[in-house]
PDB file of C-alpha atoms and ligand atoms in Angstrom:
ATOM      1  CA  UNK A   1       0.000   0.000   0.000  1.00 81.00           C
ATOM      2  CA  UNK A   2       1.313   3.448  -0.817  1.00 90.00           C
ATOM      3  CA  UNK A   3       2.617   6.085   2.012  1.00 92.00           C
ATOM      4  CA  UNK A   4       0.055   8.973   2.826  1.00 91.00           C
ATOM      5  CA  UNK A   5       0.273  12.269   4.468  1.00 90.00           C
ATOM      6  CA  UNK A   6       0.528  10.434   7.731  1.00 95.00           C
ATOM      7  CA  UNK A   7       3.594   8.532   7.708  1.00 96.00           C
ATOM      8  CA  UNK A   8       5.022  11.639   8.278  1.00 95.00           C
ATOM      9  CA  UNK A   9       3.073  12.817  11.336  1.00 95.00           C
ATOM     10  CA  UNK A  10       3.569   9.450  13.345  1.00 97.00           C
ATOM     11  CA  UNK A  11       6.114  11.258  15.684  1.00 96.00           C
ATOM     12  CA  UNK A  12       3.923  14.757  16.061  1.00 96.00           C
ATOM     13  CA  UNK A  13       0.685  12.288  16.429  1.00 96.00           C
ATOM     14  CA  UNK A  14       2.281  10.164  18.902  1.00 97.00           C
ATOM     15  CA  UNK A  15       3.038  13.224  21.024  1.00 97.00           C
ATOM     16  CA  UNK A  16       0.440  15.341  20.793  1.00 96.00           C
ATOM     17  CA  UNK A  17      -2.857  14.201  19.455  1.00 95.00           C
ATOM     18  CA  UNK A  18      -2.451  10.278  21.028  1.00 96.00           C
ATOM     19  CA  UNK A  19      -2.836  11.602  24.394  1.00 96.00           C
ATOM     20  CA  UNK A  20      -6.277  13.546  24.192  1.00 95.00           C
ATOM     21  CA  UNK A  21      -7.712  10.019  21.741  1.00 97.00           C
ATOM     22  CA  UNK A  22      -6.288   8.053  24.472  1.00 97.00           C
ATOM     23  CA  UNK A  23      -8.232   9.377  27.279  1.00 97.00           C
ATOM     24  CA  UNK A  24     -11.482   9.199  25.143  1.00 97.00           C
ATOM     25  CA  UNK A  25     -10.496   5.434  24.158  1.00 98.00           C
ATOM     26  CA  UNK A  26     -10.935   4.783  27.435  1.00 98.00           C
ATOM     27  CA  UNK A  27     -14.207   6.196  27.642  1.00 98.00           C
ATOM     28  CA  UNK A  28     -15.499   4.615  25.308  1.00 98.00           C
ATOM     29  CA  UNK A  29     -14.062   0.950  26.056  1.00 98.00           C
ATOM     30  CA  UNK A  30     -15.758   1.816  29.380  1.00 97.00           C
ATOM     31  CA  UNK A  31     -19.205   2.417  27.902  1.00 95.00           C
ATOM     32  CA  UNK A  32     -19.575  -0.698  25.804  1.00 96.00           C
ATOM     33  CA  UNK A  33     -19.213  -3.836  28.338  1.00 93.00           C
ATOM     34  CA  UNK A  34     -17.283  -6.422  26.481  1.00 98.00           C
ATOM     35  CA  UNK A  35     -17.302  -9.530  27.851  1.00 98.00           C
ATOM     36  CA  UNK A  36     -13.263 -10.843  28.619  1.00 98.00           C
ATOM     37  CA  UNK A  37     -11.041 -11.356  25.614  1.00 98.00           C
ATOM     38  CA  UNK A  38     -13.175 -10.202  23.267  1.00 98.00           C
ATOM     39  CA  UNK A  39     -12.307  -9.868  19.620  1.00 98.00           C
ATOM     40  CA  UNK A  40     -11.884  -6.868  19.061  1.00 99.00           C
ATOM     41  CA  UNK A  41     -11.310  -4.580  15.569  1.00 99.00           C
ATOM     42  CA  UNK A  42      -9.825  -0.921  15.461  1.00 99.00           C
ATOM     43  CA  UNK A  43     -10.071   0.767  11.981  1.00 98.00           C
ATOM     44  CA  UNK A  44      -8.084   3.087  10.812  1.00 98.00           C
ATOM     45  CA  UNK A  45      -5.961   2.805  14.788  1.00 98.00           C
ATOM     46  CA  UNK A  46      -2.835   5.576  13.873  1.00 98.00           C
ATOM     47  CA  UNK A  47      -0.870   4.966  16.200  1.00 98.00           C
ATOM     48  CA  UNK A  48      -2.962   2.515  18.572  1.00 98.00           C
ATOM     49  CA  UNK A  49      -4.931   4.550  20.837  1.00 98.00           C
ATOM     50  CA  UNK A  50      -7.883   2.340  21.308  1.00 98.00           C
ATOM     51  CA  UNK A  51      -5.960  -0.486  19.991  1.00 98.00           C
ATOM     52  CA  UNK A  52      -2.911  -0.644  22.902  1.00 98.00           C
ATOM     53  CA  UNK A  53      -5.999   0.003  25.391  1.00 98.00           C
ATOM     54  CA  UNK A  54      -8.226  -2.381  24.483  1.00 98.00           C
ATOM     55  CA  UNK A  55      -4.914  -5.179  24.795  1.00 98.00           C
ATOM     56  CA  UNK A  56      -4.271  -4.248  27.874  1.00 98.00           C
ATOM     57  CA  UNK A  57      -7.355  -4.796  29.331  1.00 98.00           C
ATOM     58  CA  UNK A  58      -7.273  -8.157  27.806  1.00 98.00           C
ATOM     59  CA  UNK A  59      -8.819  -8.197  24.657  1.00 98.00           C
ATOM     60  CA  UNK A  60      -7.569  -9.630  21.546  1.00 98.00           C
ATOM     61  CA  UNK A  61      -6.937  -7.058  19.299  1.00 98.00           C
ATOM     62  CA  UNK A  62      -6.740  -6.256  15.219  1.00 98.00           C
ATOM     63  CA  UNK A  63      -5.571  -2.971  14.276  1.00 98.00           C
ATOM     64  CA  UNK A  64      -5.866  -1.892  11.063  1.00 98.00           C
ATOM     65  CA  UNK A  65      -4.559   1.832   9.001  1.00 98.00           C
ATOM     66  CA  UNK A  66      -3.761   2.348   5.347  1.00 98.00           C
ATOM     67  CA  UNK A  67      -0.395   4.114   6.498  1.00 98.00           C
ATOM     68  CA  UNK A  68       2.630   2.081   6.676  1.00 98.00           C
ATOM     69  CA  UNK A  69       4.268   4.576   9.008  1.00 98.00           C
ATOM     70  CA  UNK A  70       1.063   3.741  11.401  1.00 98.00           C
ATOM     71  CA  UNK A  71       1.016   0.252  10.960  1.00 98.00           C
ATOM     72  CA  UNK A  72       4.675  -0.153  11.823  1.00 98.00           C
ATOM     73  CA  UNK A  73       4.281   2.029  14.820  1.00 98.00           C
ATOM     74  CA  UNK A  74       1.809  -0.113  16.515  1.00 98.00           C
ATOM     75  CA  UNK A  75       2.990  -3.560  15.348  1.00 98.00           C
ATOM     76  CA  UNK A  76       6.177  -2.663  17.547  1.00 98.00           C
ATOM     77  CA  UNK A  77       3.775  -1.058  20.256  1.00 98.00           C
ATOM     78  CA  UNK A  78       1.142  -4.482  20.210  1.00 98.00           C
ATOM     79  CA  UNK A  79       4.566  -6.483  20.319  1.00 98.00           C
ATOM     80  CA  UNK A  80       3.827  -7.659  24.027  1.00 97.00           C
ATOM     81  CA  UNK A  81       0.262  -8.277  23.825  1.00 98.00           C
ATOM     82  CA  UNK A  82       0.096 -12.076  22.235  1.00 96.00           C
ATOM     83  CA  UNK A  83      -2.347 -12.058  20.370  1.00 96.00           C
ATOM     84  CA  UNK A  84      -2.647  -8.606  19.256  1.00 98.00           C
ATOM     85  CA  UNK A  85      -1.253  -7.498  15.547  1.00 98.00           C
ATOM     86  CA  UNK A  86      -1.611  -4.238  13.456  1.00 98.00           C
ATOM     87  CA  UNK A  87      -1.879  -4.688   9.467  1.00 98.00           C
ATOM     88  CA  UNK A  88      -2.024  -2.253   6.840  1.00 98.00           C
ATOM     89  CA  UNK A  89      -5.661  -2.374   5.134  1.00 98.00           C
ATOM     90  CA  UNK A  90      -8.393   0.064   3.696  1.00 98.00           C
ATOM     91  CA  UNK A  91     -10.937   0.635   5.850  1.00 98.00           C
ATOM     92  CA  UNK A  92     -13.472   0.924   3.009  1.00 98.00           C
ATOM     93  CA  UNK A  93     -12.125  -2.878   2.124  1.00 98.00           C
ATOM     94  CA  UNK A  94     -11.660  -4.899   5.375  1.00 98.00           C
ATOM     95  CA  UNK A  95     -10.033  -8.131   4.285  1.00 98.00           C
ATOM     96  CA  UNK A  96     -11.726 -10.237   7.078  1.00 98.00           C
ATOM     97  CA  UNK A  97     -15.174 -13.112   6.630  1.00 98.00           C
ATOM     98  CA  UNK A  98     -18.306 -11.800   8.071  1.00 98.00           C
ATOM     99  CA  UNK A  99     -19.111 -11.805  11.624  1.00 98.00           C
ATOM    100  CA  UNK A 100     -15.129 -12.400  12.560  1.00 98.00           C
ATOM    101  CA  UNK A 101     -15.404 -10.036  16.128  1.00 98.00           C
ATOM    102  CA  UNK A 102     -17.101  -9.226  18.702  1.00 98.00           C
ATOM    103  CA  UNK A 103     -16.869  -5.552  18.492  1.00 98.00           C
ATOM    104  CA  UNK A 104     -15.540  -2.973  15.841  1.00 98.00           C
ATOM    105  CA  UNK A 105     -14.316   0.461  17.079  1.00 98.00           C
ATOM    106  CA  UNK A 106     -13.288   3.552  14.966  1.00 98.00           C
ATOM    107  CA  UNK A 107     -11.435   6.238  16.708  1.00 97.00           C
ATOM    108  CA  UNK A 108     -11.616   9.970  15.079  1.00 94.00           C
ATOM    109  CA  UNK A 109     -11.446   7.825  11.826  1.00 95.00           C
ATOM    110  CA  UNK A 110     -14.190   6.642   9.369  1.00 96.00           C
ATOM    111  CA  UNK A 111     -16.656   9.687  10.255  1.00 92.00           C
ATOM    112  CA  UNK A 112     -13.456  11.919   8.800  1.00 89.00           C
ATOM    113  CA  UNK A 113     -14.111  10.091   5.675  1.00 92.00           C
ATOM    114  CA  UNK A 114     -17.284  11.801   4.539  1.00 88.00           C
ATOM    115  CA  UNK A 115     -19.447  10.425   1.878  1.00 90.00           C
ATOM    116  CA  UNK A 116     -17.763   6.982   2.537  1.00 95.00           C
ATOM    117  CA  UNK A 117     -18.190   6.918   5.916  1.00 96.00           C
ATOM    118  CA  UNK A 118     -21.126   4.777   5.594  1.00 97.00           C
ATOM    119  CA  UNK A 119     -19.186   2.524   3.713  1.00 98.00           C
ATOM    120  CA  UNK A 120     -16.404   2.020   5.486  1.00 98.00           C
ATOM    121  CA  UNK A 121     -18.883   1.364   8.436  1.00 98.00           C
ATOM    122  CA  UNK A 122     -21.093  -0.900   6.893  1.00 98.00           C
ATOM    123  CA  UNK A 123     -17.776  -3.209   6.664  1.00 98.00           C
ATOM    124  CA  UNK A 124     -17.643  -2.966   9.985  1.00 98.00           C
ATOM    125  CA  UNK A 125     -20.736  -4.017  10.716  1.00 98.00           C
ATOM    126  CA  UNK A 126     -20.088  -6.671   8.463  1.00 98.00           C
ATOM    127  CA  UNK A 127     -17.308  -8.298   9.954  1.00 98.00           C
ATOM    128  CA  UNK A 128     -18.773  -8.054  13.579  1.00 98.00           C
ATOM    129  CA  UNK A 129     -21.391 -10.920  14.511  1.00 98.00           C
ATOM    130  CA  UNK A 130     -24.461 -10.587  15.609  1.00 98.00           C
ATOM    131  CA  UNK A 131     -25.378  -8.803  18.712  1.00 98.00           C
ATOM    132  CA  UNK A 132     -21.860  -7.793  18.538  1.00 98.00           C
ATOM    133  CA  UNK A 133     -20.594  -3.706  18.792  1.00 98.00           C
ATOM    134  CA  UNK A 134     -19.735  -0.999  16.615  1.00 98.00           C
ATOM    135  CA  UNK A 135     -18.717   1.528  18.249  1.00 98.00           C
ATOM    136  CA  UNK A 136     -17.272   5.338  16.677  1.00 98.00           C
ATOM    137  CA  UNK A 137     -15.857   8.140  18.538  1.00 96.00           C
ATOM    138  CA  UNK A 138     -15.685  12.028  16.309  1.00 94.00           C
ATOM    139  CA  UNK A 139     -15.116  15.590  17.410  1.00 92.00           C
ATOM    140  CA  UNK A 140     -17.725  17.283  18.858  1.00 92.00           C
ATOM    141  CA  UNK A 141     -16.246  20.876  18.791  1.00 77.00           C
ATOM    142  CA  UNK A 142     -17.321  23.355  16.411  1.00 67.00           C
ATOM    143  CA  UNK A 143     -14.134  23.627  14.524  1.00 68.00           C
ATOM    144  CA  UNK A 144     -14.019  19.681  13.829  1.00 65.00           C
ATOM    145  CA  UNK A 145     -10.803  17.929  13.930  1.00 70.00           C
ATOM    146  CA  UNK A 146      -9.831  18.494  17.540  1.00 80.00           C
ATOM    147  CA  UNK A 147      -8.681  21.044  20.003  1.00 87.00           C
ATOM    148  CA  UNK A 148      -5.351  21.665  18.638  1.00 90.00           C
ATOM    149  CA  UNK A 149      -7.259  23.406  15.626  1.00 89.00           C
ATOM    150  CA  UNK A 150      -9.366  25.904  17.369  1.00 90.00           C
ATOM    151  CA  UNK A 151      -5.916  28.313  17.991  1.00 94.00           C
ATOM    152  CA  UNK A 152      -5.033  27.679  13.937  1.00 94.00           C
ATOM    153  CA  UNK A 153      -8.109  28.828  13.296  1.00 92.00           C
ATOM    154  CA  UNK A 154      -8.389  31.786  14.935  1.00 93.00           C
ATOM    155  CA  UNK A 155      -4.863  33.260  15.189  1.00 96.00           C
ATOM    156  CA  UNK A 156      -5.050  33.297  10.836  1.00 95.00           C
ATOM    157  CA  UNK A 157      -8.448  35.072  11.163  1.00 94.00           C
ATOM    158  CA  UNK A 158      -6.735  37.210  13.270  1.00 95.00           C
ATOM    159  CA  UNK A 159      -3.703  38.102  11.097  1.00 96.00           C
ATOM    160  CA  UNK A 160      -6.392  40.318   8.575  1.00 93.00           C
ATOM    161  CA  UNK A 161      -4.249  38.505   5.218  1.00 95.00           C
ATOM    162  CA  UNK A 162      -7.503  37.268   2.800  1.00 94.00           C
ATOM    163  CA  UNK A 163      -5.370  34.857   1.673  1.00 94.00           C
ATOM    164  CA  UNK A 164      -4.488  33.274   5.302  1.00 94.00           C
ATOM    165  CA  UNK A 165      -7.950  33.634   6.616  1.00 91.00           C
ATOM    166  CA  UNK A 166     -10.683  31.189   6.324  1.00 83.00           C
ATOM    167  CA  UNK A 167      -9.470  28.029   7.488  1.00 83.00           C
ATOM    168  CA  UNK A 168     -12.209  24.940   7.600  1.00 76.00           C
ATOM    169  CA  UNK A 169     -10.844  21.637   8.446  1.00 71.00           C
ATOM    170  CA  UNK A 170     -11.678  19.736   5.088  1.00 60.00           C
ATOM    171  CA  UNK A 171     -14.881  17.127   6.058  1.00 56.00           C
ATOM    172  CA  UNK A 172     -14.579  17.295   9.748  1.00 65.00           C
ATOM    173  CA  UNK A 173     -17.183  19.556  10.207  1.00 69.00           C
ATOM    174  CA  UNK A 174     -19.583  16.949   9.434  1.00 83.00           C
ATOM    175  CA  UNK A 175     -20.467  14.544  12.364  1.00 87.00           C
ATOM    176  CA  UNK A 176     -20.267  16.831  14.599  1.00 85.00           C
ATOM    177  CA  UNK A 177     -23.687  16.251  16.214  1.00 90.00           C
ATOM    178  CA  UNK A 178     -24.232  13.068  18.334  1.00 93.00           C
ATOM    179  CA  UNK A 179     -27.545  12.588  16.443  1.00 95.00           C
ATOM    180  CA  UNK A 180     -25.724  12.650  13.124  1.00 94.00           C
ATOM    181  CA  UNK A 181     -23.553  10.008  14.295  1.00 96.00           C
ATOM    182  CA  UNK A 182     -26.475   7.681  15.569  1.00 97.00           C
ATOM    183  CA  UNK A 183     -27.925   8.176  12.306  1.00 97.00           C
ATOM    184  CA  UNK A 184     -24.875   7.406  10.188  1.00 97.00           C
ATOM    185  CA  UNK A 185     -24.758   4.262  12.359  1.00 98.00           C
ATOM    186  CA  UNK A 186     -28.464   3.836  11.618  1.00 98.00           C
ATOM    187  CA  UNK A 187     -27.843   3.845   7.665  1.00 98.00           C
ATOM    188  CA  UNK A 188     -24.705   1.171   7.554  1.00 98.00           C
ATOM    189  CA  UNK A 189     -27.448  -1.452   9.427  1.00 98.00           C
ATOM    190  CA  UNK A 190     -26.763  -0.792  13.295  1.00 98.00           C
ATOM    191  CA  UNK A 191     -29.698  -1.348  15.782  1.00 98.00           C
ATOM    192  CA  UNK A 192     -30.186  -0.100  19.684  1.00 98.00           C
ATOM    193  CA  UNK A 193     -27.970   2.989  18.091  1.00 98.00           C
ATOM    194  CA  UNK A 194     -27.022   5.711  21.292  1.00 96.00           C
ATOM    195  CA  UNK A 195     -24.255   8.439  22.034  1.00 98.00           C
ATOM    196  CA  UNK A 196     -23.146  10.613  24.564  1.00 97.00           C
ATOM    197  CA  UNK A 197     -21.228  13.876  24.528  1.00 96.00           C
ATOM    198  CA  UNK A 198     -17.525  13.464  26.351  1.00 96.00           C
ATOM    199  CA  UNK A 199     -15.122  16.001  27.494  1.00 94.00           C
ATOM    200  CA  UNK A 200     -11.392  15.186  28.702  1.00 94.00           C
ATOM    201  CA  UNK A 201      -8.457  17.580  28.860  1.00 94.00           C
ATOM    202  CA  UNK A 202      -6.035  17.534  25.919  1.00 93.00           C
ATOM    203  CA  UNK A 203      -2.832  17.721  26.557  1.00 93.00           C
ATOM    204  CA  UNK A 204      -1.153  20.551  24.412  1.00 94.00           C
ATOM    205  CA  UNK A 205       2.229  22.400  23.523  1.00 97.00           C
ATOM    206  CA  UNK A 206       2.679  25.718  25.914  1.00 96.00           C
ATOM    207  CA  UNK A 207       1.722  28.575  24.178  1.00 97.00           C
ATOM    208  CA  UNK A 208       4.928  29.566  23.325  1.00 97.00           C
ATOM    209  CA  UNK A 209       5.972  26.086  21.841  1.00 97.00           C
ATOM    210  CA  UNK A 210       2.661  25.437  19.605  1.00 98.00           C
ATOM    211  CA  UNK A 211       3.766  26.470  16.382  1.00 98.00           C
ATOM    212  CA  UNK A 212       7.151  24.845  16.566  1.00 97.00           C
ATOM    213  CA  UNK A 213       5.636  21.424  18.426  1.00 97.00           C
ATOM    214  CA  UNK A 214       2.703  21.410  15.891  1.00 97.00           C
ATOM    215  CA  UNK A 215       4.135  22.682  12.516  1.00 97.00           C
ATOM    216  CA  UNK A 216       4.207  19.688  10.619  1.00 94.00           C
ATOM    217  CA  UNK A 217       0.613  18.902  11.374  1.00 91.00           C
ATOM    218  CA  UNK A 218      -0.490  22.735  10.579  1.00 94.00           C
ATOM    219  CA  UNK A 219       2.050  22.633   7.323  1.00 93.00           C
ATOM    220  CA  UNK A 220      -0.868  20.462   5.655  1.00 89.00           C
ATOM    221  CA  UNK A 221      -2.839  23.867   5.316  1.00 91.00           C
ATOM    222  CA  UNK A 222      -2.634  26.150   2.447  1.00 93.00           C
ATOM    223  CA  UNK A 223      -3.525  29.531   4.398  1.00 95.00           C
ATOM    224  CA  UNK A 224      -0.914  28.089   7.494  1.00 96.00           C
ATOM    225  CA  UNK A 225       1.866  27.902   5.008  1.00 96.00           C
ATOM    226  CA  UNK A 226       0.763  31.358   3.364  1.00 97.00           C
ATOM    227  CA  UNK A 227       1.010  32.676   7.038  1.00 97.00           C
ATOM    228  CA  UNK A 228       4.138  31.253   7.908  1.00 98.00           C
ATOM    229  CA  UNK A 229       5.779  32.501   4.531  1.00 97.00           C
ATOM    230  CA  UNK A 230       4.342  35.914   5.102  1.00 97.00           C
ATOM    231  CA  UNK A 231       3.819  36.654   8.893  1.00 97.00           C
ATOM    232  CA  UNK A 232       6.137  33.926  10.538  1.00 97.00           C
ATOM    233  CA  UNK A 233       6.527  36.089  14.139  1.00 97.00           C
ATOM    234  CA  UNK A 234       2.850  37.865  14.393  1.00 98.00           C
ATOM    235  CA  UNK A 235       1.535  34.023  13.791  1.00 98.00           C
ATOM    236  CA  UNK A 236       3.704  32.933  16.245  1.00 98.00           C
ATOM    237  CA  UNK A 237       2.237  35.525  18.794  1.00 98.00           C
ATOM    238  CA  UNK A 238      -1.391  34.805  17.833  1.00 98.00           C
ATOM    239  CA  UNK A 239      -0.643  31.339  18.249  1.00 98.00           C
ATOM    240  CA  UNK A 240       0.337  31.788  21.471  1.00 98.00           C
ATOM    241  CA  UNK A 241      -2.376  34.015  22.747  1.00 98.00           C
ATOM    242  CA  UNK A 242      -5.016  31.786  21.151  1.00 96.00           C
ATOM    243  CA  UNK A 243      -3.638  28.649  23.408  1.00 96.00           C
ATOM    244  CA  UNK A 244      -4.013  31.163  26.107  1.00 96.00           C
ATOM    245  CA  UNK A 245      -7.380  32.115  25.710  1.00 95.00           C
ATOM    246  CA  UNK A 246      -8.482  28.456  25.646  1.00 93.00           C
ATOM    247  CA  UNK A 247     -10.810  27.503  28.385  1.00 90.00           C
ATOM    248  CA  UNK A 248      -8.890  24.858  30.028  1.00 93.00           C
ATOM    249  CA  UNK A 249      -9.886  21.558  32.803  1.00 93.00           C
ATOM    250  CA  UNK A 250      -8.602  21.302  36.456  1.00 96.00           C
ATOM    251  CA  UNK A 251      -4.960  20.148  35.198  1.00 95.00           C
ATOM    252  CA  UNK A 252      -4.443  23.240  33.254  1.00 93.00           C
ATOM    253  CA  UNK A 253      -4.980  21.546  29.645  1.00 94.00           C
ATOM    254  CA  UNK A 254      -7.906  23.314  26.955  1.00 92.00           C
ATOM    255  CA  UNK A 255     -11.012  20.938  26.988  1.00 92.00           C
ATOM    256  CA  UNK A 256     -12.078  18.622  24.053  1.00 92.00           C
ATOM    257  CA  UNK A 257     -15.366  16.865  23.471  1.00 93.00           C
ATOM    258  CA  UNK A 258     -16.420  14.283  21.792  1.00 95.00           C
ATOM    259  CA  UNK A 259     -19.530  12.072  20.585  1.00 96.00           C
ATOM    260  CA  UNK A 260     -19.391   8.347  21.758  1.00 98.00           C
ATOM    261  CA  UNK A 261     -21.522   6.249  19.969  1.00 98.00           C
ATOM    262  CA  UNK A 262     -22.983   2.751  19.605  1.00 97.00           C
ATOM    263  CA  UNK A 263     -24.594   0.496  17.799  1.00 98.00           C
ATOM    264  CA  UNK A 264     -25.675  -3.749  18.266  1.00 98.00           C
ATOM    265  CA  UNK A 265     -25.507  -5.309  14.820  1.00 98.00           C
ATOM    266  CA  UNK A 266     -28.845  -7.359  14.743  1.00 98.00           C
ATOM    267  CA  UNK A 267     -29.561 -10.910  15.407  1.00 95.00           C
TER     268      UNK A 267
HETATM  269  C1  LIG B   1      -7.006  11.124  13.129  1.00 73.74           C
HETATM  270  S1  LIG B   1      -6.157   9.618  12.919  1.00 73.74           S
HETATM  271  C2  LIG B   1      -6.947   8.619  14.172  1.00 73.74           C
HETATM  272  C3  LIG B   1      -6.042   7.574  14.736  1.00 73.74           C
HETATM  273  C4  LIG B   1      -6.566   6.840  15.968  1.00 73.74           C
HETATM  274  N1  LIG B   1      -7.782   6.103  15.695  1.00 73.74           N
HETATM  275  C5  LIG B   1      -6.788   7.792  17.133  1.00 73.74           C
HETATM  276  O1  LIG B   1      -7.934   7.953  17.548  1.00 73.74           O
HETATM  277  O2  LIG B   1      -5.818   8.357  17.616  1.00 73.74           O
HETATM  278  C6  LIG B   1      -6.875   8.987  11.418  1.00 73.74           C
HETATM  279  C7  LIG B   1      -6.227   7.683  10.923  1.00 73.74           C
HETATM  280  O3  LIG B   1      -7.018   7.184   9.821  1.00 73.74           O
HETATM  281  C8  LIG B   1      -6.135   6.521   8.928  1.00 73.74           C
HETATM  282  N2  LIG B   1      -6.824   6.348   7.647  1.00 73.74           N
HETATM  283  C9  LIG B   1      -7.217   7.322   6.782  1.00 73.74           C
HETATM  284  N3  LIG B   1      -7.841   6.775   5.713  1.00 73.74           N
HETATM  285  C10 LIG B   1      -7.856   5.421   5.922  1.00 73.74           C
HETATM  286  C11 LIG B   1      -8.362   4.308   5.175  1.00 73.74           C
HETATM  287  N4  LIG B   1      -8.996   4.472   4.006  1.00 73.74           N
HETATM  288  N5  LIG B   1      -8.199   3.067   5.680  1.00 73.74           N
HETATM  289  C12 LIG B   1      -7.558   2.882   6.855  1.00 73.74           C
HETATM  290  N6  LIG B   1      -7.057   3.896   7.611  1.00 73.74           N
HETATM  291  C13 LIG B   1      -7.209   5.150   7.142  1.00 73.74           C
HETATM  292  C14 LIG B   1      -4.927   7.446   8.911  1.00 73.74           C
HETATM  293  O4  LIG B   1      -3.790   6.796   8.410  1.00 73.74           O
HETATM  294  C15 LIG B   1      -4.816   7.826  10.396  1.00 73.74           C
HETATM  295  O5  LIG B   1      -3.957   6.947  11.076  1.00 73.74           O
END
């Protein structure tokens, strides 16, 4: 399979986004009562997340991402869980036989993908067996695509450059709704569909390290790059007052939510 854009972010993700998905992977392995050693499927994993979790509590654990980078990155990370393996597969192609796991899980993944997120999830249902669980996890901030995004997006409005301003995060701002979500599960064949909103702290660079900590991620932007070739030490600044601003939990990190949802594929 080819590389994609995130081979190259499996450092920066590892850091900085893997914390915040962590704490919600816990949530929502807490919320959907697997029985021990369950089978249990992670699409598109990154760097392992829900995956690593859900092995050490027991369960045995497929992990699958299109990016080798990822893939390689758990496989040494699942390396003590027997058991447990990452491979490198399409989401929208799972190479497993019907009704394979117990539960399917996709972390901030298949909801980014749109028009094929019913797809994708419809494999999932697919491969999980009856009565079994799909469960997805997606933003539920009004920027889409997580915390670290909110600060981008408002330190280049603030700038005043047309050509900087602007910013959307490309599909994420669709799913943002927990009834959205139960209805997307609805469509790809889930029954006894719910969700809940979730907040946890995400851990983030100090105001005056964001851009540097975070650059690679932010490069992937047309109106970041613009900014940086144009405005390098206001954005910097803006940056930095932006992570300030942020309303932030009882350990001093800005606050993300989420949607947790759920669906039983039917008997
Ligand atoms: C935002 S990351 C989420 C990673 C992890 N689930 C988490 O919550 O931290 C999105 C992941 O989706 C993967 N991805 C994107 N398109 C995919 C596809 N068609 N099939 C499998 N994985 C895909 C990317 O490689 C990336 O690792």
């Amino acid at each position: 399979m080819a590389e994609t854009i995130w081979d190259a972010l499996v450092p920066v993700y590892e850091k900085w986004a893997e914390p915040t998905s962590a704490a919600f992977a816990e949530a929502a392995l807490d919320r959907a009562e697997l029985c021990a050693a369950s089978a249990v499927l992670d699409v598109a994993a990154g760097t392992g997340a829900l995956a690593v979790a859900a092995a050490a509590r027991g369960h045995g654990v497929h992990a699958i991402d299109n990016s080798p980078g990822m893939v390689s990155r758990l496989t040494e990370r699942l390396e003590s869980y027997p058991g447990s393996s990452a491979q490198l597969m399409d989401a929208l192609d799972l190479q497993y036989g019907d009704d394979e796991f117990d539960a399917a899980f996709s972390m901030l993944g298949v909801l980014y993908f749109g028009p094929m997120a019913v797809k994708a999830l419809t494999e999932m249902v697919r491969v999980v067996r009856p009565g079994g669980v799909v469960g997805v996890v997606h933003w539920a901030s009004p920027v889409g695509g997580g915390p670290m995004f909110v600060p981008l997006v408002r330190a280049l409005d603030r700038l005043g450059d047309p050509e900087a301003r602007g910013l959307t995060i490309p599909v994420t701002n669709e799913f943002l709704e927990g009834g959205d979500v139960e209805h997307v599960l609805g469509e790809a064949g889930c029954v006894d569909v719910w969700s809940e909103k979730v907040e946890r702290e995400s851990p983030m660079p100090t105001p005056e390290t964001f851009m540097d900590e975070l650059d690679l991620f932010f490069q992937m932007f047309p109106q970041y790059r613009t900014a940086v070739s144009r405005h390098r030490d206001r954005l910097r600044e803006a940056l930095a007052e932006e992570v300030r601003l942020m309303a932030k939990g009882k350990d001093g990190h800005p606050l993300a939510q989420v949607n947790i949802a759920y669906g039983r594929v039917p008997r």
